[in-house]
Coordinates of C-alpha atoms in Angstrom, one line a residue:
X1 CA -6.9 2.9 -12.1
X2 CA -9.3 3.7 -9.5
X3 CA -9.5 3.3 -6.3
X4 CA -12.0 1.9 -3.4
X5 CA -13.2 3.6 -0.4
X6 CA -10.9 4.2 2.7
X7 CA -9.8 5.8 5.5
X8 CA -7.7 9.4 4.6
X9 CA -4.5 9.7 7.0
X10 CA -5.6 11.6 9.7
X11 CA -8.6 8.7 10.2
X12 CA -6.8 6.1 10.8
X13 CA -7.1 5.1 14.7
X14 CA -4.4 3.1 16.6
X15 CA -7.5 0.7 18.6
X16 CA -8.9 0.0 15.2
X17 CA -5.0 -0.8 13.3
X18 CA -4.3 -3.1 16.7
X19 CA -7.8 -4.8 16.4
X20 CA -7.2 -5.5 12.4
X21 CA -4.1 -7.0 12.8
X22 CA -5.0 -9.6 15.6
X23 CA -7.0 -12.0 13.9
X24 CA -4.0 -14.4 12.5
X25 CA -5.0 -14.1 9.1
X26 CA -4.9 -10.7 8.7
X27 CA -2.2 -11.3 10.1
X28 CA -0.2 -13.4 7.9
X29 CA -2.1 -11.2 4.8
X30 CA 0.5 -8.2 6.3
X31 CA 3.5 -9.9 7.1
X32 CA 3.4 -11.1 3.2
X33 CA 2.6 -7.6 2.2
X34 CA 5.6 -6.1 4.0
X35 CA 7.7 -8.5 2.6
X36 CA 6.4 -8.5 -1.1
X37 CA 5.4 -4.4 -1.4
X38 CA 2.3 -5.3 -3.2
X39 CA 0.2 -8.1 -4.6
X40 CA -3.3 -8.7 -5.8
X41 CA -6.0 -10.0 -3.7
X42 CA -5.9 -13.8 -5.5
X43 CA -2.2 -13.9 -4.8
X44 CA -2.3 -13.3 -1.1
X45 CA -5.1 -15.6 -0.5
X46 CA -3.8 -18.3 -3.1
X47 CA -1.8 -19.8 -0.2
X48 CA -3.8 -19.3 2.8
X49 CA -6.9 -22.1 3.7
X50 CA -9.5 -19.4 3.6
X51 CA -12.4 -19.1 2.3
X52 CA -13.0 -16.7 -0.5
X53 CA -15.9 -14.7 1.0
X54 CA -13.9 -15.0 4.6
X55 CA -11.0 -13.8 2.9
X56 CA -12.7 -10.7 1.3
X57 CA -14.3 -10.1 5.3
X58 CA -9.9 -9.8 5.7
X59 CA -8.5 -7.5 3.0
X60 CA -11.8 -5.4 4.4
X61 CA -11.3 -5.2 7.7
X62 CA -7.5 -4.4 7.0
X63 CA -8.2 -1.5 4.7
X64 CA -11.2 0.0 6.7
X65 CA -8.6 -0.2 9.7
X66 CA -6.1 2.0 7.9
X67 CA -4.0 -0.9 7.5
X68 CA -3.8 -1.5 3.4
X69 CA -4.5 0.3 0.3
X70 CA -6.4 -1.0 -2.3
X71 CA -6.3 -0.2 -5.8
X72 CA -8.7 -1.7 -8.3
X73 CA -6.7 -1.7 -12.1
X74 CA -9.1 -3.3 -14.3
X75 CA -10.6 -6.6 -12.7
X76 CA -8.2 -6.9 -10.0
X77 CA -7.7 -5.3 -6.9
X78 CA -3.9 -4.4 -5.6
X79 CA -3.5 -4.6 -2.2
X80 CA -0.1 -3.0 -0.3
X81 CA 0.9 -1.8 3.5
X82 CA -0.1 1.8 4.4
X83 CA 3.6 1.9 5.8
X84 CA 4.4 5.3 5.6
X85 CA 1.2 6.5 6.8
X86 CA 1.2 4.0 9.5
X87 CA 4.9 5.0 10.4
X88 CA 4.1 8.5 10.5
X89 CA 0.8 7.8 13.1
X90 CA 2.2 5.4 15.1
X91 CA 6.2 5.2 14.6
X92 CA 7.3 1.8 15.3
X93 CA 4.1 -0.6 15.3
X94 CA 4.1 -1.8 12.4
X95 CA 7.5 -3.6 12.8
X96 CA 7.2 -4.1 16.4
X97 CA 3.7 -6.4 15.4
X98 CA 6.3 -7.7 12.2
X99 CA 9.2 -8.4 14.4
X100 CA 7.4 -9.8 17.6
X101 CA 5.8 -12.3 15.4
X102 CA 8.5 -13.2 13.7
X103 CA 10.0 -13.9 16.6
X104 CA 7.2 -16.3 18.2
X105 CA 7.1 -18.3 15.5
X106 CA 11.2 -19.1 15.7
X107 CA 10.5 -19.8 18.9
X108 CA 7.5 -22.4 18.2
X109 CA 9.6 -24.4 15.4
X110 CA 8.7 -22.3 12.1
X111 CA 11.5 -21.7 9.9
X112 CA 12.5 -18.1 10.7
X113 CA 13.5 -17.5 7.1
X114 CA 9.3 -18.2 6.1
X115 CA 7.7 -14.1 5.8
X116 CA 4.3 -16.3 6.2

């Protein structure tokens, strides 16, 4: 396996995690990744009405943020949550983004059991 360029630990900045994880599809790309640990790049975006070059802009932007790790094993690229380094920068975020959305979308009629 190798592995694509991104950001070590001590590079990641809070203002560029918060401005990744604003855009709504980004969005929904995490909130699948914290409930599923890892999945390839084709079965995140399988469900999602995204382009595929839009999509690629996403799974960028979220892994030059600090956000994801990508690992490329053959022809496909594994994508999961930097949770433990993002825990360890900014204790708390990452489930307080999770939980706060979770939260707004019980409130505006989506099933609450639905990670997406």
């Amino acid at each position: 396996m190798r592995e694509v360029s991104q950001p070590a630990t001590g590079a990641i900045r809070m203002v560029e995690v918060l401005r990744a994880l604003a855009d709504p599809v980004r969005l929904e790309i995490v909130q699948r990744l914290a409930v599923t640990g890892e999945e390839s790049c084709n079965a995140i975006g399988s469900d999602l009405d995204v382009h595929q070059t839009t999509l690629s802009h996403h799974y960028r932007v979220l892994r030059e943020a600090g956000v994801t790790w990508t690992t490329v094993k053959g022809r496909s690229r594994l994508v999961r949550l930097r949770r433990d380094d993002l825990d360890t920068l900014f204790p708390g975020l990452l489930d307080s983004v999770l939980n706060g959305t979770r939260h707004t979308r019980a409130a505006s009629g989506a099933a609450s059991g639905d990670p997406c």
